[in-house]
Amino acid sequence: MSLVKKIALSLVFFYLAGCASGVKPNNLNTPEKISCINFAERESYQIKRGLLDIVWETRLERGPYISEKVDAEGAYFRAPQGGVYFGRPDMASRPSGLGSHMTYEGGIYVPHDANKTPRIYTYFSTQAVPPVVPEEGLNCSNIGVVRDPVTAKLEVYKYAGSGALGGVVGKRLAGSGGITYGQAAAGGLIGGAIVAGLINMDVGKIFLNPSPPEDDSFAAKLRLYSAAVTEIKESSSDEPLNQK
């Protein structure tokens, strides 16, 4: 195998190194109480990697990050649709794909130990997830969740009017079919509530970056954001979103 091919393959699987087995989302628990971390702005950093000092960018979109899964060591906070980006700035004008630039479903993994730095996780995909930038003003204070009483999956919505949970109307997707939560919930205003997305769709295994971000400033931002976790309102399990 040529040196160029070896380098290309190493870049394709860079973020899977050290966690090749991944974990199936349905093997993780849904938190008893749903919490939220608000990214006030998009955060990113660039770093050179490999024999050729290729510049790679890591980026996390702004907006509310919802706790979708939890394990013994920490919690998985899901970013907005397509909110995790890894890519080469010099290839930004080319079609997205593994080894060049991709937007993923995922978010940040926050350890229960406050002395540890959060890490990035993604749902494995071979195609880029269409990113959706949250509307201005959407944050942890004006969203809520509805938990499916059978599957424990979560639907996230923006409060309508006074923000009362009663009477919220949403739209569910029949079956997962490998569709990402943001794509599944596209549609905008529905009966006075904006359905922001479906959480916990089993779109692929979760891959947790084995190490914290290499950039100290970026890592510090993750620690700062994760220190301000807030609980968000949840409707009762016997009052799921009405079908629409």
mmCIF file of C-alpha atoms in Angstrom:
data_model
loop_
_atom_site.group_PDB
_atom_site.id
_atom_site.type_symbol
_atom_site.label_atom_id
_atom_site.label_comp_id
_atom_site.label_asym_id
_atom_site.label_seq_id
_atom_site.Cartn_x
_atom_site.Cartn_y
_atom_site.Cartn_z
ATOM 1 C CA MET A 1 0.000 0.000 0.000
ATOM 2 C CA SER A 2 1.331 3.420 -0.953
ATOM 3 C CA LEU A 3 2.169 6.065 1.641
ATOM 4 C CA VAL A 4 -0.614 8.287 0.306
ATOM 5 C CA LYS A 5 -3.214 5.539 0.758
ATOM 6 C CA LYS A 6 -1.954 4.794 4.255
ATOM 7 C CA ILE A 7 -2.278 8.451 5.191
ATOM 8 C CA ALA A 8 -5.775 8.631 3.689
ATOM 9 C CA LEU A 9 -6.943 5.588 5.620
ATOM 10 C CA SER A 10 -5.445 6.893 8.845
ATOM 11 C CA LEU A 11 -7.390 10.133 8.392
ATOM 12 C CA VAL A 12 -10.635 8.313 7.634
ATOM 13 C CA PHE A 13 -10.481 6.365 10.857
ATOM 14 C CA PHE A 14 -8.741 8.936 13.036
ATOM 15 C CA TYR A 15 -11.743 9.620 15.220
ATOM 16 C CA LEU A 16 -12.557 5.936 15.544
ATOM 17 C CA ALA A 17 -9.143 5.043 16.935
ATOM 18 C CA GLY A 18 -9.256 3.588 20.399
ATOM 19 C CA CYS A 19 -13.016 3.045 20.292
ATOM 20 C CA ALA A 20 -13.457 0.775 17.271
ATOM 21 C CA SER A 21 -16.127 -1.368 18.896
ATOM 22 C CA GLY A 22 -18.483 1.520 19.603
ATOM 23 C CA VAL A 23 -21.626 1.062 21.664
ATOM 24 C CA LYS A 24 -25.230 0.574 20.611
ATOM 25 C CA PRO A 25 -27.493 3.381 21.892
ATOM 26 C CA ASN A 26 -30.071 0.895 23.169
ATOM 27 C CA ASN A 27 -27.403 -0.622 25.415
ATOM 28 C CA LEU A 28 -27.216 2.656 27.326
ATOM 29 C CA ASN A 29 -29.783 3.990 29.774
ATOM 30 C CA THR A 30 -31.954 7.061 29.331
ATOM 31 C CA PRO A 31 -31.442 9.498 32.241
ATOM 32 C CA GLU A 32 -34.102 9.515 34.941
ATOM 33 C CA LYS A 33 -34.115 13.305 34.751
ATOM 34 C CA ILE A 34 -33.394 15.079 31.483
ATOM 35 C CA SER A 35 -30.906 17.921 31.665
ATOM 36 C CA CYS A 36 -29.502 20.444 29.235
ATOM 37 C CA ILE A 37 -26.272 22.270 28.471
ATOM 38 C CA ASN A 38 -26.490 25.468 26.466
ATOM 39 C CA PHE A 39 -23.760 26.364 23.970
ATOM 40 C CA ALA A 40 -24.066 30.125 23.663
ATOM 41 C CA GLU A 41 -22.092 30.106 20.422
ATOM 42 C CA ARG A 42 -20.435 27.767 17.967
ATOM 43 C CA GLU A 43 -17.104 26.495 19.255
ATOM 44 C CA SER A 44 -14.220 25.206 17.132
ATOM 45 C CA TYR A 45 -10.478 24.699 16.918
ATOM 46 C CA GLN A 46 -7.936 23.685 14.297
ATOM 47 C CA ILE A 47 -4.862 21.486 14.653
ATOM 48 C CA LYS A 48 -2.252 19.930 12.353
ATOM 49 C CA ARG A 49 -2.078 16.156 12.194
ATOM 50 C CA GLY A 50 -0.195 13.441 10.344
ATOM 51 C CA LEU A 51 3.060 13.261 8.461
ATOM 52 C CA LEU A 52 1.998 16.061 6.134
ATOM 53 C CA ASP A 53 0.793 18.457 8.871
ATOM 54 C CA ILE A 54 -2.713 18.495 7.439
ATOM 55 C CA VAL A 55 -4.982 21.012 9.163
ATOM 56 C CA TRP A 56 -8.158 19.537 10.685
ATOM 57 C CA GLU A 57 -11.009 21.453 12.261
ATOM 58 C CA THR A 58 -13.302 20.264 15.039
ATOM 59 C CA ARG A 59 -16.533 22.189 15.514
ATOM 60 C CA LEU A 60 -19.592 22.040 17.761
ATOM 61 C CA GLU A 61 -22.751 23.970 16.856
ATOM 62 C CA ARG A 62 -24.401 26.393 19.257
ATOM 63 C CA GLY A 63 -27.717 25.655 20.949
ATOM 64 C CA PRO A 64 -29.163 23.357 23.628
ATOM 65 C CA TYR A 65 -27.514 19.969 24.177
ATOM 66 C CA ILE A 66 -29.899 17.397 25.695
ATOM 67 C CA SER A 67 -28.901 14.474 27.933
ATOM 68 C CA GLU A 68 -29.994 11.489 25.878
ATOM 69 C CA LYS A 69 -27.982 8.624 27.399
ATOM 70 C CA VAL A 70 -26.026 7.856 30.547
ATOM 71 C CA ASP A 71 -23.564 5.235 31.725
ATOM 72 C CA ALA A 72 -21.651 4.586 34.935
ATOM 73 C CA GLU A 73 -19.037 7.238 34.140
ATOM 74 C CA GLY A 74 -20.971 10.078 32.596
ATOM 75 C CA ALA A 75 -23.791 11.433 30.416
ATOM 76 C CA TYR A 76 -24.177 11.924 26.666
ATOM 77 C CA PHE A 77 -25.507 15.354 25.714
ATOM 78 C CA ARG A 78 -26.881 15.429 22.171
ATOM 79 C CA ALA A 79 -26.113 18.448 19.981
ATOM 80 C CA PRO A 80 -28.544 19.940 17.432
ATOM 81 C CA GLN A 81 -28.902 17.990 14.200
ATOM 82 C CA GLY A 82 -25.558 17.598 12.443
ATOM 83 C CA GLY A 83 -23.967 19.618 15.227
ATOM 84 C CA VAL A 84 -20.608 17.824 15.296
ATOM 85 C CA TYR A 85 -18.155 18.568 12.491
ATOM 86 C CA PHE A 86 -14.738 17.148 11.694
ATOM 87 C CA GLY A 87 -13.036 18.286 8.522
ATOM 88 C CA ARG A 88 -10.224 19.724 6.487
ATOM 89 C CA PRO A 89 -10.713 23.430 5.748
ATOM 90 C CA ASP A 90 -8.855 23.013 2.452
ATOM 91 C CA MET A 91 -11.533 20.546 1.273
ATOM 92 C CA ALA A 92 -14.590 22.471 2.440
ATOM 93 C CA SER A 93 -15.659 23.233 -1.146
ATOM 94 C CA ARG A 94 -15.633 19.545 -2.110
ATOM 95 C CA PRO A 95 -18.405 17.001 -1.499
ATOM 96 C CA SER A 96 -18.432 15.796 2.096
ATOM 97 C CA GLY A 97 -17.222 12.329 2.979
ATOM 98 C CA LEU A 98 -15.031 10.304 5.291
ATOM 99 C CA GLY A 99 -11.480 11.566 5.155
ATOM 100 C CA SER A 100 -12.390 15.096 4.025
ATOM 101 C CA HIS A 101 -15.161 16.778 6.023
ATOM 102 C CA MET A 102 -18.354 15.515 7.635
ATOM 103 C CA THR A 103 -21.178 16.661 9.887
ATOM 104 C CA TYR A 104 -22.382 14.052 12.360
ATOM 105 C CA GLU A 105 -25.067 13.409 14.925
ATOM 106 C CA GLY A 106 -23.484 13.422 18.362
ATOM 107 C CA GLY A 107 -22.472 15.810 21.078
ATOM 108 C CA ILE A 108 -20.359 15.870 24.219
ATOM 109 C CA TYR A 109 -19.853 13.228 26.868
ATOM 110 C CA VAL A 110 -19.712 14.811 30.323
ATOM 111 C CA PRO A 111 -18.030 12.693 33.039
ATOM 112 C CA HIS A 112 -19.672 12.534 36.449
ATOM 113 C CA ASP A 113 -16.251 13.472 37.832
ATOM 114 C CA ALA A 114 -16.131 17.261 37.484
ATOM 115 C CA ASN A 115 -12.319 17.134 37.391
ATOM 116 C CA LYS A 116 -12.395 15.353 34.026
ATOM 117 C CA THR A 117 -12.770 17.142 30.698
ATOM 118 C CA PRO A 118 -15.793 16.406 28.480
ATOM 119 C CA ARG A 119 -15.173 14.500 25.262
ATOM 120 C CA ILE A 120 -16.873 14.485 21.882
ATOM 121 C CA TYR A 121 -18.967 11.564 20.682
ATOM 122 C CA THR A 122 -20.604 10.831 17.334
ATOM 123 C CA TYR A 123 -23.040 8.386 15.811
ATOM 124 C CA PHE A 124 -21.161 6.538 13.104
ATOM 125 C CA SER A 125 -22.321 7.408 9.613
ATOM 126 C CA THR A 126 -20.930 7.086 6.104
ATOM 127 C CA GLN A 127 -22.818 10.173 4.941
ATOM 128 C CA ALA A 128 -22.936 13.693 6.282
ATOM 129 C CA VAL A 129 -25.983 14.642 8.360
ATOM 130 C CA PRO A 130 -27.580 17.859 7.071
ATOM 131 C CA PRO A 131 -26.781 20.400 9.814
ATOM 132 C CA VAL A 132 -29.506 22.553 11.303
ATOM 133 C CA VAL A 133 -28.465 25.705 13.139
ATOM 134 C CA PRO A 134 -30.925 26.406 15.979
ATOM 135 C CA GLU A 135 -32.953 29.567 15.707
ATOM 136 C CA GLU A 136 -31.780 32.591 17.644
ATOM 137 C CA GLY A 137 -32.863 32.473 21.249
ATOM 138 C CA LEU A 138 -33.429 28.709 21.398
ATOM 139 C CA ASN A 139 -31.824 27.510 24.623
ATOM 140 C CA CYS A 140 -32.287 25.349 27.699
ATOM 141 C CA SER A 141 -34.853 27.735 29.189
ATOM 142 C CA ASN A 142 -37.453 27.451 26.425
ATOM 143 C CA ILE A 143 -37.450 23.777 25.450
ATOM 144 C CA GLY A 144 -39.000 20.689 26.998
ATOM 145 C CA VAL A 145 -39.160 16.973 26.359
ATOM 146 C CA VAL A 146 -41.797 14.294 26.092
ATOM 147 C CA ARG A 147 -40.757 10.755 26.941
ATOM 148 C CA ASP A 148 -42.340 7.846 25.096
ATOM 149 C CA PRO A 149 -43.885 5.685 27.833
ATOM 150 C CA VAL A 150 -42.960 2.456 26.038
ATOM 151 C CA THR A 151 -39.563 3.053 24.410
ATOM 152 C CA ALA A 152 -38.324 5.873 26.703
ATOM 153 C CA LYS A 153 -37.220 7.780 23.602
ATOM 154 C CA LEU A 154 -37.459 11.543 23.856
ATOM 155 C CA GLU A 155 -39.018 14.254 21.743
ATOM 156 C CA VAL A 156 -37.730 17.782 22.162
ATOM 157 C CA TYR A 157 -39.916 20.778 21.446
ATOM 158 C CA LYS A 158 -39.959 24.523 21.871
ATOM 159 C CA TYR A 159 -42.610 25.967 24.179
ATOM 160 C CA ALA A 160 -45.588 27.465 22.409
ATOM 161 C CA GLY A 161 -47.003 30.711 23.784
ATOM 162 C CA SER A 162 -47.008 30.547 27.551
ATOM 163 C CA GLY A 163 -44.867 27.418 27.528
ATOM 164 C CA ALA A 164 -47.473 25.169 29.097
ATOM 165 C CA LEU A 165 -46.830 21.487 28.560
ATOM 166 C CA GLY A 166 -50.503 20.601 28.309
ATOM 167 C CA GLY A 167 -51.877 20.400 24.788
ATOM 168 C CA VAL A 168 -48.505 20.339 23.048
ATOM 169 C CA VAL A 169 -48.914 18.844 19.592
ATOM 170 C CA GLY A 170 -46.077 17.065 17.857
ATOM 171 C CA LYS A 171 -45.387 14.535 15.158
ATOM 172 C CA ARG A 172 -43.859 11.106 15.614
ATOM 173 C CA LEU A 173 -42.022 9.018 13.092
ATOM 174 C CA ALA A 174 -43.177 5.431 12.626
ATOM 175 C CA GLY A 175 -40.059 3.343 13.041
ATOM 176 C CA SER A 176 -36.461 4.469 13.022
ATOM 177 C CA GLY A 177 -35.320 3.274 9.609
ATOM 178 C CA GLY A 178 -31.895 4.749 10.244
ATOM 179 C CA ILE A 179 -33.241 8.291 9.936
ATOM 180 C CA THR A 180 -31.563 10.852 12.140
ATOM 181 C CA TYR A 181 -33.678 12.582 14.745
ATOM 182 C CA GLY A 182 -33.449 15.966 13.095
ATOM 183 C CA GLN A 183 -34.419 14.699 9.665
ATOM 184 C CA ALA A 184 -37.305 12.777 11.159
ATOM 185 C CA ALA A 185 -38.761 15.815 12.858
ATOM 186 C CA ALA A 186 -38.348 18.353 10.072
ATOM 187 C CA GLY A 187 -41.485 20.325 9.452
ATOM 188 C CA GLY A 188 -41.387 23.424 11.587
ATOM 189 C CA LEU A 189 -44.505 24.835 13.191
ATOM 190 C CA ILE A 190 -46.965 22.097 14.121
ATOM 191 C CA GLY A 191 -50.005 23.024 16.195
ATOM 192 C CA GLY A 192 -48.161 25.784 18.044
ATOM 193 C CA ALA A 193 -45.087 23.738 18.973
ATOM 194 C CA ILE A 194 -41.855 23.509 17.036
ATOM 195 C CA VAL A 195 -40.626 19.940 17.128
ATOM 196 C CA ALA A 196 -36.862 20.261 17.393
ATOM 197 C CA GLY A 197 -36.019 16.597 16.977
ATOM 198 C CA LEU A 198 -36.250 13.008 18.047
ATOM 199 C CA ILE A 199 -33.641 11.750 20.473
ATOM 200 C CA ASN A 200 -32.245 8.247 20.738
ATOM 201 C CA MET A 201 -32.992 6.998 17.239
ATOM 202 C CA ASP A 202 -30.672 4.054 16.708
ATOM 203 C CA VAL A 203 -28.945 5.518 13.669
ATOM 204 C CA GLY A 204 -25.658 3.773 14.420
ATOM 205 C CA LYS A 205 -23.215 2.998 17.129
ATOM 206 C CA ILE A 206 -21.932 5.730 19.385
ATOM 207 C CA PHE A 207 -18.218 6.345 19.107
ATOM 208 C CA LEU A 208 -16.677 8.222 22.022
ATOM 209 C CA ASN A 209 -13.413 10.024 21.363
ATOM 210 C CA PRO A 210 -10.889 8.328 23.666
ATOM 211 C CA SER A 211 -9.226 11.627 24.587
ATOM 212 C CA PRO A 212 -10.315 15.168 25.470
ATOM 213 C CA PRO A 213 -9.851 17.855 22.769
ATOM 214 C CA GLU A 214 -6.189 18.667 22.070
ATOM 215 C CA ASP A 215 -6.808 22.416 22.155
ATOM 216 C CA ASP A 216 -6.662 23.732 25.745
ATOM 217 C CA SER A 217 -8.929 26.715 25.068
ATOM 218 C CA PHE A 218 -11.579 24.528 23.443
ATOM 219 C CA ALA A 219 -11.372 22.006 26.299
ATOM 220 C CA ALA A 220 -11.799 24.836 28.794
ATOM 221 C CA LYS A 221 -14.950 25.978 26.980
ATOM 222 C CA LEU A 222 -16.408 22.471 27.240
ATOM 223 C CA ARG A 223 -15.708 22.408 30.978
ATOM 224 C CA LEU A 224 -17.293 25.843 31.372
ATOM 225 C CA TYR A 225 -20.456 24.913 29.481
ATOM 226 C CA SER A 226 -20.834 21.543 31.188
ATOM 227 C CA ALA A 227 -20.546 23.154 34.620
ATOM 228 C CA ALA A 228 -23.841 24.953 33.944
ATOM 229 C CA VAL A 229 -26.100 21.929 33.498
ATOM 230 C CA THR A 230 -29.788 22.643 34.080
ATOM 231 C CA GLU A 231 -32.756 20.323 34.361
ATOM 232 C CA ILE A 232 -35.434 20.865 31.717
ATOM 233 C CA LYS A 233 -39.166 20.382 31.937
ATOM 234 C CA GLU A 234 -40.644 17.058 30.951
ATOM 235 C CA SER A 235 -44.261 16.143 30.368
ATOM 236 C CA SER A 236 -45.679 13.191 32.258
ATOM 237 C CA SER A 237 -45.081 9.832 30.595
ATOM 238 C CA ASP A 238 -48.835 9.238 30.281
ATOM 239 C CA GLU A 239 -49.291 12.415 28.246
ATOM 240 C CA PRO A 240 -47.169 11.933 25.118
ATOM 241 C CA LEU A 241 -47.306 14.382 22.249
ATOM 242 C CA ASN A 242 -50.583 14.150 20.345
ATOM 243 C CA GLN A 243 -50.281 12.667 16.887
ATOM 244 C CA LYS A 244 -50.398 15.140 14.017
#
